[in-house]
mmCIF file of C-alpha atoms in Angstrom:
data_model
loop_
_atom_site.group_PDB
_atom_site.id
_atom_site.type_symbol
_atom_site.label_atom_id
_atom_site.label_comp_id
_atom_site.label_asym_id
_atom_site.label_seq_id
_atom_site.Cartn_x
_atom_site.Cartn_y
_atom_site.Cartn_z
ATOM 1 C CA MET A 1192 110.441 134.674 102.157
ATOM 2 C CA ARG A 1193 108.597 134.127 98.914
ATOM 3 C CA LEU A 1194 105.094 132.778 99.221
ATOM 4 C CA PRO A 1195 103.919 130.055 96.845
ATOM 5 C CA THR A 1196 102.210 131.310 93.742
ATOM 6 C CA ASP A 1197 100.264 129.737 90.937
ATOM 7 C CA GLU A 1198 103.165 130.262 88.547
ATOM 8 C CA VAL A 1199 104.194 126.631 88.399
ATOM 9 C CA PRO A 1200 106.023 125.719 85.198
ATOM 10 C CA ALA A 1201 104.521 123.068 82.964
ATOM 11 C CA PHE A 1202 105.557 119.574 84.062
ATOM 12 C CA SER A 1203 107.855 117.694 81.734
ATOM 13 C CA ALA A 1204 110.278 114.947 82.691
ATOM 14 C CA PRO A 1205 113.711 114.982 81.033
ATOM 15 C CA THR A 1206 114.122 112.556 78.116
ATOM 16 C CA MET A 1207 117.427 111.172 79.404
ATOM 17 C CA VAL A 1208 118.367 109.898 82.840
ATOM 18 C CA GLU A 1209 121.770 111.401 83.518
ATOM 19 C CA GLY A 1210 124.621 110.283 85.743
ATOM 20 C CA PHE A 1211 128.269 111.023 86.354
ATOM 21 C CA ALA A 1212 131.071 108.657 85.340
ATOM 22 C CA ARG A 1213 134.845 108.814 85.354
ATOM 23 C CA VAL A 1214 137.104 107.680 82.520
ATOM 24 C CA VAL A 1215 139.418 104.976 83.899
ATOM 25 C CA ALA A 1216 141.051 103.715 80.705
ATOM 26 C CA VAL A 1217 141.315 104.545 77.019
ATOM 27 C CA GLU A 1218 142.099 101.781 74.531
ATOM 28 C CA GLY A 1219 142.260 103.014 70.963
ATOM 29 C CA GLY A 1220 138.834 104.331 70.066
ATOM 30 C CA VAL A 1221 137.180 102.936 73.182
ATOM 31 C CA ALA A 1222 136.924 104.571 76.606
ATOM 32 C CA TRP A 1223 136.185 102.575 79.777
ATOM 33 C CA LEU A 1224 134.179 104.380 82.429
ATOM 34 C CA GLU A 1225 133.170 103.722 86.018
ATOM 35 C CA PRO A 1226 129.902 105.202 87.260
ATOM 36 C CA GLU A 1227 129.814 107.334 90.372
ATOM 37 C CA GLN A 1228 127.582 105.663 92.886
ATOM 38 C CA THR A 1229 125.441 108.674 93.588
ATOM 39 C CA SER A 1230 122.363 106.900 94.887
ATOM 40 C CA SER A 1231 124.129 105.855 98.065
ATOM 41 C CA CYS A 1232 126.176 109.058 98.155
ATOM 42 C CA GLY A 1233 129.418 107.401 99.236
ATOM 43 C CA SER A 1234 131.313 107.641 95.986
ATOM 44 C CA CYS A 1235 130.278 110.954 94.503
ATOM 45 C CA ALA A 1236 132.681 113.831 94.086
ATOM 46 C CA SER A 1237 131.621 115.407 97.366
ATOM 47 C CA SER A 1238 132.065 112.254 99.443
ATOM 48 C CA SER A 1239 135.232 113.502 101.111
ATOM 49 C CA VAL A 1240 133.383 116.424 102.666
ATOM 50 C CA CYS A 1241 129.964 114.831 103.008
ATOM 51 C CA GLY A 1242 128.677 113.144 106.142
ATOM 52 C CA ALA A 1243 125.950 111.196 104.386
ATOM 53 C CA LYS A 1244 128.092 108.306 103.233
ATOM 54 C CA GLY A 1245 126.029 105.230 102.525
ATOM 55 C CA ILE A 1246 126.627 101.571 101.897
ATOM 56 C CA GLY A 1247 127.945 99.872 98.784
ATOM 57 C CA THR A 1248 130.960 102.103 98.302
ATOM 58 C CA ALA A 1249 133.486 99.354 97.715
ATOM 59 C CA ALA A 1250 135.808 99.996 94.788
ATOM 60 C CA SER A 1251 135.318 96.434 93.616
ATOM 61 C CA ARG A 1252 131.613 97.052 93.144
ATOM 62 C CA LEU A 1253 132.319 100.075 90.972
ATOM 63 C CA ALA A 1254 134.897 98.136 88.974
ATOM 64 C CA ALA A 1255 132.293 95.445 88.353
ATOM 65 C CA ARG A 1256 129.991 98.071 86.850
ATOM 66 C CA ARG A 1257 132.642 99.390 84.439
ATOM 67 C CA PHE A 1258 131.283 100.034 80.950
ATOM 68 C CA ARG A 1259 132.663 101.056 77.543
ATOM 69 C CA LEU A 1260 131.868 103.898 75.201
ATOM 70 C CA ASP A 1261 133.065 104.768 71.719
ATOM 71 C CA ASN A 1262 135.573 107.556 72.294
ATOM 72 C CA HIS A 1263 134.454 110.000 69.591
ATOM 73 C CA ALA A 1264 134.837 112.919 71.989
ATOM 74 C CA GLY A 1265 138.549 112.320 72.670
ATOM 75 C CA LEU A 1266 138.137 111.543 76.366
ATOM 76 C CA VAL A 1267 141.249 111.124 78.509
ATOM 77 C CA VAL A 1268 141.838 109.088 81.667
ATOM 78 C CA GLY A 1269 140.593 110.793 84.831
ATOM 79 C CA GLU A 1270 138.069 112.947 83.030
ATOM 80 C CA ARG A 1271 134.596 113.235 84.540
ATOM 81 C CA VAL A 1272 131.704 113.066 82.121
ATOM 82 C CA VAL A 1273 127.935 113.038 82.110
ATOM 83 C CA VAL A 1274 126.425 109.926 80.566
ATOM 84 C CA GLY A 1275 122.771 109.203 80.002
ATOM 85 C CA ILE A 1276 120.337 106.458 79.198
ATOM 86 C CA ARG A 1277 117.002 106.835 77.493
ATOM 87 C CA GLU A 1278 113.931 107.525 79.571
ATOM 88 C CA ASN A 1279 111.996 104.323 80.311
ATOM 89 C CA THR A 1280 115.091 102.186 79.787
ATOM 90 C CA LEU A 1281 115.314 101.569 83.519
ATOM 91 C CA VAL A 1282 111.663 100.553 83.589
ATOM 92 C CA LYS A 1283 112.116 98.182 80.645
ATOM 93 C CA ALA A 1284 115.236 96.717 82.250
ATOM 94 C CA SER A 1285 113.451 96.233 85.595
ATOM 95 C CA LEU A 1286 110.497 94.538 83.946
ATOM 96 C CA THR A 1287 112.837 92.276 81.995
ATOM 97 C CA ALA A 1288 115.058 91.308 84.899
ATOM 98 C CA TYR A 1289 112.439 90.927 87.618
ATOM 99 C CA ALA A 1290 108.850 90.915 86.360
ATOM 100 C CA ILE A 1291 109.249 88.153 83.757
ATOM 101 C CA PRO A 1292 110.876 85.575 86.097
ATOM 102 C CA LEU A 1293 108.478 86.534 88.895
ATOM 103 C CA ALA A 1294 105.414 86.149 86.666
ATOM 104 C CA ALA A 1295 106.644 82.751 85.426
ATOM 105 C CA MET A 1296 107.309 81.627 88.993
ATOM 106 C CA LEU A 1297 103.936 82.762 90.353
ATOM 107 C CA GLY A 1298 102.110 81.369 87.311
ATOM 108 C CA ALA A 1299 103.693 77.947 87.807
ATOM 109 C CA GLY A 1300 102.850 78.068 91.506
ATOM 110 C CA ALA A 1301 99.231 79.001 90.846
ATOM 111 C CA VAL A 1302 98.790 76.145 88.368
ATOM 112 C CA ALA A 1303 100.424 73.654 90.761
ATOM 113 C CA GLN A 1304 98.290 74.817 93.677
ATOM 114 C CA TRP A 1305 95.139 74.515 91.578
ATOM 115 C CA ALA A 1306 96.121 71.061 90.290
ATOM 116 C CA ALA A 1307 97.677 69.462 93.380
ATOM 117 C CA GLY A 1308 96.922 71.691 96.362
ATOM 118 C CA SER A 1309 100.078 70.640 98.198
ATOM 119 C CA ASP A 1310 102.648 73.036 99.657
ATOM 120 C CA GLY A 1311 105.601 70.866 98.622
ATOM 121 C CA ILE A 1312 104.471 70.485 95.007
ATOM 122 C CA THR A 1313 103.631 74.189 94.742
ATOM 123 C CA MET A 1314 107.093 75.063 96.052
ATOM 124 C CA ALA A 1315 108.797 72.730 93.567
ATOM 125 C CA ALA A 1316 106.651 74.054 90.709
ATOM 126 C CA MET A 1317 107.582 77.646 91.556
ATOM 127 C CA VAL A 1318 111.282 76.850 91.545
ATOM 128 C CA ALA A 1319 110.810 74.993 88.239
ATOM 129 C CA GLY A 1320 108.803 77.927 86.831
ATOM 130 C CA LEU A 1321 111.618 80.330 87.672
ATOM 131 C CA LEU A 1322 113.977 78.635 85.193
ATOM 132 C CA PRO A 1323 111.971 79.266 81.973
ATOM 133 C CA GLY A 1324 111.250 82.755 83.336
ATOM 134 C CA LEU A 1325 114.977 83.445 83.536
ATOM 135 C CA GLY A 1326 115.409 82.049 80.021
ATOM 136 C CA ILE A 1327 112.747 84.402 78.635
ATOM 137 C CA ALA A 1328 114.328 87.288 80.561
ATOM 138 C CA ARG A 1329 117.683 86.463 79.000
ATOM 139 C CA LEU A 1330 116.209 86.491 75.486
ATOM 140 C CA SER A 1331 114.402 89.751 76.186
ATOM 141 C CA ALA A 1332 117.569 91.346 77.613
ATOM 142 C CA GLY A 1333 119.472 90.254 74.514
ATOM 143 C CA LEU A 1334 116.855 91.922 72.336
ATOM 144 C CA LEU A 1335 117.071 95.175 74.324
ATOM 145 C CA SER A 1336 120.856 95.038 74.256
ATOM 146 C CA SER A 1337 121.024 94.445 70.493
ATOM 147 C CA ARG A 1338 118.885 97.556 69.963
ATOM 148 C CA GLY A 1339 121.352 99.532 72.102
ATOM 149 C CA ASP A 1340 118.697 100.369 74.674
ATOM 150 C CA LEU A 1341 120.825 99.277 77.638
ATOM 151 C CA SER A 1342 123.991 101.189 76.746
ATOM 152 C CA PRO A 1343 124.756 104.560 78.353
ATOM 153 C CA ARG A 1344 125.590 107.394 75.936
ATOM 154 C CA PHE A 1345 128.106 110.187 76.277
ATOM 155 C CA LEU A 1346 126.281 113.497 76.727
ATOM 156 C CA ARG A 1347 128.885 116.070 77.790
ATOM 157 C CA ARG A 1348 131.920 116.666 79.962
ATOM 158 C CA ALA A 1349 131.071 117.432 83.602
ATOM 159 C CA ASN A 1350 131.934 120.920 84.751
ATOM 160 C CA VAL A 1351 134.536 121.215 87.495
ATOM 161 C CA GLY A 1352 132.852 121.505 90.873
ATOM 162 C CA VAL A 1353 129.607 119.863 89.844
ATOM 163 C CA VAL A 1354 128.672 117.399 92.564
ATOM 164 C CA CYS A 1355 125.666 115.294 93.390
ATOM 165 C CA LYS A 1356 122.834 116.996 95.180
ATOM 166 C CA ILE A 1357 121.891 115.578 98.549
ATOM 167 C CA SER A 1358 118.304 116.591 99.062
ATOM 168 C CA MET B 905 89.641 82.286 95.879
ATOM 169 C CA LYS B 906 87.910 85.135 97.695
ATOM 170 C CA GLU B 907 90.232 84.771 100.683
ATOM 171 C CA TYR B 908 93.268 85.167 98.410
ATOM 172 C CA VAL B 909 91.827 88.337 96.840
ATOM 173 C CA LEU B 910 91.174 89.766 100.307
ATOM 174 C CA LEU B 911 94.687 88.766 101.366
ATOM 175 C CA ILE B 912 96.193 90.607 98.381
ATOM 176 C CA VAL B 913 94.093 93.762 98.862
ATOM 177 C CA GLY B 914 94.757 93.741 102.590
ATOM 178 C CA ALA B 915 98.529 93.360 102.224
ATOM 179 C CA ALA B 916 98.917 95.836 99.346
ATOM 180 C CA LEU B 917 96.554 98.629 100.376
ATOM 181 C CA VAL B 918 94.990 98.329 103.833
ATOM 182 C CA ASN B 919 98.113 97.254 105.713
ATOM 183 C CA ASN B 920 100.555 98.866 103.315
ATOM 184 C CA VAL B 921 104.094 97.993 104.265
ATOM 185 C CA ILE B 922 105.299 101.608 104.127
ATOM 186 C CA LEU B 923 102.339 103.751 105.108
ATOM 187 C CA ALA B 924 100.628 101.467 107.636
ATOM 188 C CA ARG B 925 103.463 99.346 109.004
ATOM 189 C CA PHE B 926 106.189 102.004 108.568
ATOM 190 C CA LEU B 927 108.761 99.590 107.129
ATOM 191 C CA GLY B 928 111.221 100.443 104.358
ATOM 192 C CA LEU B 929 111.175 104.162 105.105
ATOM 193 C CA CYS B 930 114.856 104.557 104.248
ATOM 194 C CA SER B 931 114.376 103.631 100.598
ATOM 195 C CA PHE B 932 111.000 105.411 100.605
ATOM 196 C CA MET B 933 112.760 108.720 101.202
ATOM 197 C CA GLY B 934 116.076 107.901 99.529
ATOM 198 C CA VAL B 935 115.201 106.379 96.142
ATOM 199 C CA THR B 936 112.093 108.335 95.206
ATOM 200 C CA THR B 937 113.579 111.347 93.484
ATOM 201 C CA ARG B 938 112.620 109.934 90.067
ATOM 202 C CA ILE B 939 109.834 107.602 88.981
ATOM 203 C CA ASP B 940 112.257 105.455 86.963
ATOM 204 C CA THR B 941 114.509 104.763 89.931
ATOM 205 C CA ALA B 942 111.500 104.147 92.172
ATOM 206 C CA ILE B 943 110.204 101.524 89.739
ATOM 207 C CA GLY B 944 113.674 99.951 89.515
ATOM 208 C CA MET B 945 113.980 99.748 93.285
ATOM 209 C CA GLY B 946 110.373 98.600 93.670
ATOM 210 C CA MET B 947 110.688 95.780 91.139
ATOM 211 C CA ALA B 948 113.978 94.576 92.639
ATOM 212 C CA THR B 949 112.466 94.652 96.132
ATOM 213 C CA THR B 950 109.359 92.815 94.904
ATOM 214 C CA PHE B 951 111.494 90.024 93.492
ATOM 215 C CA VAL B 952 113.673 89.744 96.601
ATOM 216 C CA ILE B 953 110.753 89.897 99.067
ATOM 217 C CA THR B 954 108.847 87.187 97.179
ATOM 218 C CA VAL B 955 111.824 84.848 96.778
ATOM 219 C CA SER B 956 113.138 85.356 100.319
ATOM 220 C CA SER B 957 109.660 84.888 101.813
ATOM 221 C CA MET B 958 109.303 81.561 100.016
ATOM 222 C CA ALA B 959 112.678 80.479 101.390
ATOM 223 C CA ASP B 960 111.834 81.817 104.855
ATOM 224 C CA TRP B 961 108.568 79.861 104.875
ATOM 225 C CA ALA B 962 110.427 76.656 103.975
ATOM 226 C CA VAL B 963 113.104 77.266 106.630
ATOM 227 C CA GLU B 964 110.439 77.964 109.242
ATOM 228 C CA ALA B 965 108.259 74.950 108.324
ATOM 229 C CA TYR B 966 110.994 72.346 107.827
ATOM 230 C CA LEU B 967 113.788 73.514 110.154
ATOM 231 C CA LEU B 968 112.986 76.062 112.846
ATOM 232 C CA GLU B 969 109.575 74.822 113.973
ATOM 233 C CA PRO B 970 110.185 71.030 113.972
ATOM 234 C CA PHE B 971 113.470 71.379 115.880
ATOM 235 C CA GLY B 972 112.277 74.067 118.296
ATOM 236 C CA LEU B 973 114.748 76.655 116.998
ATOM 237 C CA GLY B 974 112.361 79.593 117.019
ATOM 238 C CA TYR B 975 114.839 81.726 118.963
ATOM 239 C CA LEU B 976 117.105 81.670 115.884
ATOM 240 C CA ARG B 977 114.331 82.979 113.611
ATOM 241 C CA THR B 978 115.515 86.581 113.175
ATOM 242 C CA VAL B 979 119.154 85.773 112.549
ATOM 243 C CA THR B 980 118.222 82.895 110.226
ATOM 244 C CA PHE B 981 115.877 85.088 108.212
ATOM 245 C CA ILE B 982 118.572 87.759 107.862
ATOM 246 C CA LEU B 983 120.892 85.078 106.498
ATOM 247 C CA VAL B 984 118.206 83.856 104.072
ATOM 248 C CA ILE B 985 117.546 87.421 102.873
ATOM 249 C CA ALA B 986 121.249 88.058 102.301
ATOM 250 C CA ALA B 987 121.433 84.785 100.352
ATOM 251 C CA ALA B 988 118.356 85.748 98.298
ATOM 252 C CA VAL B 989 119.912 89.115 97.424
ATOM 253 C CA GLN B 990 123.159 87.424 96.467
ATOM 254 C CA PHE B 991 121.245 84.884 94.353
ATOM 255 C CA THR B 992 119.367 87.709 92.624
ATOM 256 C CA GLU B 993 122.582 89.609 91.942
ATOM 257 C CA MET B 994 124.278 86.538 90.474
ATOM 258 C CA THR B 995 121.217 85.667 88.401
ATOM 259 C CA VAL B 996 120.831 89.153 86.928
ATOM 260 C CA LYS B 997 124.554 89.221 86.168
ATOM 261 C CA LYS B 998 124.280 85.841 84.420
ATOM 262 C CA VAL B 999 121.083 86.717 82.534
ATOM 263 C CA SER B 1000 122.487 89.971 81.197
ATOM 264 C CA PRO B 1001 125.648 91.869 82.238
ATOM 265 C CA ALA B 1002 124.143 95.015 80.703
ATOM 266 C CA LEU B 1003 121.090 94.688 82.944
ATOM 267 C CA PHE B 1004 123.345 94.131 85.933
ATOM 268 C CA GLN B 1005 125.247 97.330 85.175
ATOM 269 C CA MET B 1006 121.980 99.203 85.170
ATOM 270 C CA LEU B 1007 120.136 97.548 88.044
ATOM 271 C CA GLY B 1008 122.906 96.173 90.253
ATOM 272 C CA ILE B 1009 123.098 99.380 92.251
ATOM 273 C CA TYR B 1010 119.765 98.703 93.958
ATOM 274 C CA LEU B 1011 120.493 95.213 95.199
ATOM 275 C CA PRO B 1012 122.893 95.970 98.095
ATOM 276 C CA LEU B 1013 120.374 98.514 99.376
ATOM 277 C CA ILE B 1014 117.711 95.794 99.601
ATOM 278 C CA THR B 1015 119.792 93.668 101.983
ATOM 279 C CA THR B 1016 119.359 96.295 104.663
ATOM 280 C CA ASN B 1017 115.737 97.066 103.838
ATOM 281 C CA CYS B 1018 113.742 96.248 106.953
ATOM 282 C CA ALA B 1019 110.593 95.686 104.853
ATOM 283 C CA VAL B 1020 112.059 92.391 103.602
ATOM 284 C CA LEU B 1021 112.637 91.051 107.126
ATOM 285 C CA GLY B 1022 109.379 92.592 108.365
ATOM 286 C CA VAL B 1023 107.271 90.810 105.738
ATOM 287 C CA ALA B 1024 108.995 87.476 106.505
ATOM 288 C CA LEU B 1025 108.307 87.846 110.237
ATOM 289 C CA LEU B 1026 104.692 88.885 109.575
ATOM 290 C CA LEU B 1027 103.939 85.852 107.435
ATOM 291 C CA VAL B 1028 105.406 83.538 110.073
ATOM 292 C CA ALA B 1029 103.317 85.236 112.753
ATOM 293 C CA GLY B 1030 100.254 84.783 110.530
ATOM 294 C CA ARG B 1031 100.831 80.976 110.301
ATOM 295 C CA MET B 1032 99.830 80.929 106.630
ATOM 296 C CA SER B 1033 100.072 78.153 104.058
ATOM 297 C CA PHE B 1034 102.878 78.336 101.486
ATOM 298 C CA ILE B 1035 100.760 79.787 98.687
ATOM 299 C CA ALA B 1036 99.070 82.266 101.036
ATOM 300 C CA SER B 1037 102.393 83.430 102.450
ATOM 301 C CA THR B 1038 103.836 83.824 98.933
ATOM 302 C CA LEU B 1039 100.810 85.860 97.841
ATOM 303 C CA PHE B 1040 101.039 87.917 101.040
ATOM 304 C CA ALA B 1041 104.710 88.678 100.384
ATOM 305 C CA PHE B 1042 104.065 89.474 96.715
ATOM 306 C CA ALA B 1043 101.106 91.735 97.509
ATOM 307 C CA SER B 1044 103.041 93.512 100.279
ATOM 308 C CA SER B 1045 105.866 94.260 97.879
ATOM 309 C CA ILE B 1046 103.430 95.434 95.189
ATOM 310 C CA GLY B 1047 102.010 97.821 97.809
ATOM 311 C CA TYR B 1048 105.554 98.961 98.563
ATOM 312 C CA THR B 1049 106.255 99.587 94.858
ATOM 313 C CA LEU B 1050 102.942 101.375 94.392
ATOM 314 C CA VAL B 1051 103.645 103.822 97.206
ATOM 315 C CA MET B 1052 107.233 104.356 96.012
ATOM 316 C CA VAL B 1053 106.029 105.223 92.503
ATOM 317 C CA ILE B 1054 103.229 107.516 93.730
ATOM 318 C CA PHE B 1055 105.629 109.327 96.062
ATOM 319 C CA ALA B 1056 108.284 109.619 93.326
ATOM 320 C CA GLY B 1057 105.683 111.175 91.022
ATOM 321 C CA LEU B 1058 104.743 113.672 93.705
ATOM 322 C CA ARG B 1059 108.403 114.522 94.343
ATOM 323 C CA GLU B 1060 109.054 115.043 90.626
ATOM 324 C CA ARG B 1061 106.280 117.587 90.597
ATOM 325 C CA LEU B 1062 107.475 119.096 93.875
ATOM 326 C CA ALA B 1063 110.889 119.705 92.303
ATOM 327 C CA LEU B 1064 109.180 122.098 89.884
ATOM 328 C CA ALA B 1065 106.850 123.694 92.421
ATOM 329 C CA ASN B 1066 107.469 127.026 94.054
ATOM 330 C CA VAL B 1067 107.913 125.832 97.648
ATOM 331 C CA PRO B 1068 108.715 128.350 100.438
ATOM 332 C CA ARG B 1069 112.421 128.156 101.232
ATOM 333 C CA LEU B 1070 111.721 127.030 104.793
ATOM 334 C CA PHE B 1071 109.957 123.892 103.521
ATOM 335 C CA ALA B 1072 112.120 123.148 100.482
ATOM 336 C CA GLY B 1073 113.725 119.704 100.255
ATOM 337 C CA PRO B 1074 113.054 117.019 102.868
ATOM 338 C CA PRO B 1075 110.508 119.011 104.979
ATOM 339 C CA ILE B 1076 107.972 119.269 102.149
ATOM 340 C CA GLY B 1077 108.770 115.630 101.320
ATOM 341 C CA PHE B 1078 107.785 114.555 104.824
ATOM 342 C CA ILE B 1079 104.614 116.643 104.692
ATOM 343 C CA VAL B 1080 103.633 115.034 101.381
ATOM 344 C CA ALA B 1081 104.425 111.587 102.809
ATOM 345 C CA SER B 1082 102.139 112.242 105.757
ATOM 346 C CA LEU B 1083 99.338 113.369 103.431
ATOM 347 C CA LEU B 1084 99.840 110.207 101.377
ATOM 348 C CA ALA B 1085 99.623 108.136 104.571
ATOM 349 C CA LEU B 1086 96.381 109.914 105.463
ATOM 350 C CA ALA B 1087 95.018 109.098 102.008
ATOM 351 C CA PHE B 1088 95.910 105.430 102.436
ATOM 352 C CA MET B 1089 94.134 105.417 105.815
ATOM 353 C CA GLY B 1090 90.970 105.568 103.724
ATOM 354 C CA PHE B 1091 91.523 101.909 102.861
ATOM 355 C CA SER B 1092 91.402 100.932 106.534
ATOM 356 C CA GLY B 1093 87.610 101.011 106.349
ATOM 357 C CA MET B 1094 87.725 97.965 104.073
ATOM 358 C CA SER B 1095 87.021 94.739 105.933
ATOM 359 C CA THR B 1096 89.930 92.516 104.923
ATOM 360 C CA ASN B 1097 91.527 91.743 108.293
#
């Protein structure tokens, strides 16, 4: 058994968040892919031999998350590829989808509580505050999307036998 | 104002939902391999806990308590949480399909997160006002996100560390989690009730 040493490599996070996806259709120069649901383990390549199957493995859910890529690499149906999104994209997406509406909702509630001090009015104000929050989130998501920040990119073909790690 | 600040500090740090109340441990161990995914899960959970707690407070105040239906509280809250998750999923999908593709994976996991139900039951037991219960739920979920992100950062570094083979993987993860819990016990000296 090796004992721990001080030879720890310098810490650096990868610049892309990678994930596996399978090509389900090719239409002209566009390939449609379905992501493998590795976070709940149930749909990854090792699911048939793995006992750690989780929830959310329904095929319909995967079909709903189908996305398209420009097929410059000549992908064919059934091929397994590695796709990636930029680092911090997930954080930006989370802030856009959740933090903006939540901040608008809590802000409206705080103002209503300060002005009226009634539970009913505060509740109504928070529901009303959620709507402009969702509108701002929609605009922000459109901005991110137009810059291409939310689209996965093709990185490489997955090697045969590469499966998700269950640690 | 001071009572609200104490409520927030108490819910987020002193009585942290993961490290003091031991709720949401499944996602704590399962979705903390990367900081990005921990933030994604944390933000989604924050939104769902806050929205579902508001709805739970309304159901408790206007339906369960006036009609003496307290024995239906748990099952009703589970229904409200499932509805809140479904509402969130539909909203994100409507706001931006691209965002839904990226973040939708976390939402089904939240339905079965016991922290969401735990926070709702705690705020009912505390007999708080609407604004206090909303702040309590929001602060609890911020505490949840904070611990998720800290633990994900530690695990990212652990992945690069030279850990003895016997402790590699989940064992060293549990040891680090226990050390983090010990660190958070330091907040218990703060008088926030």
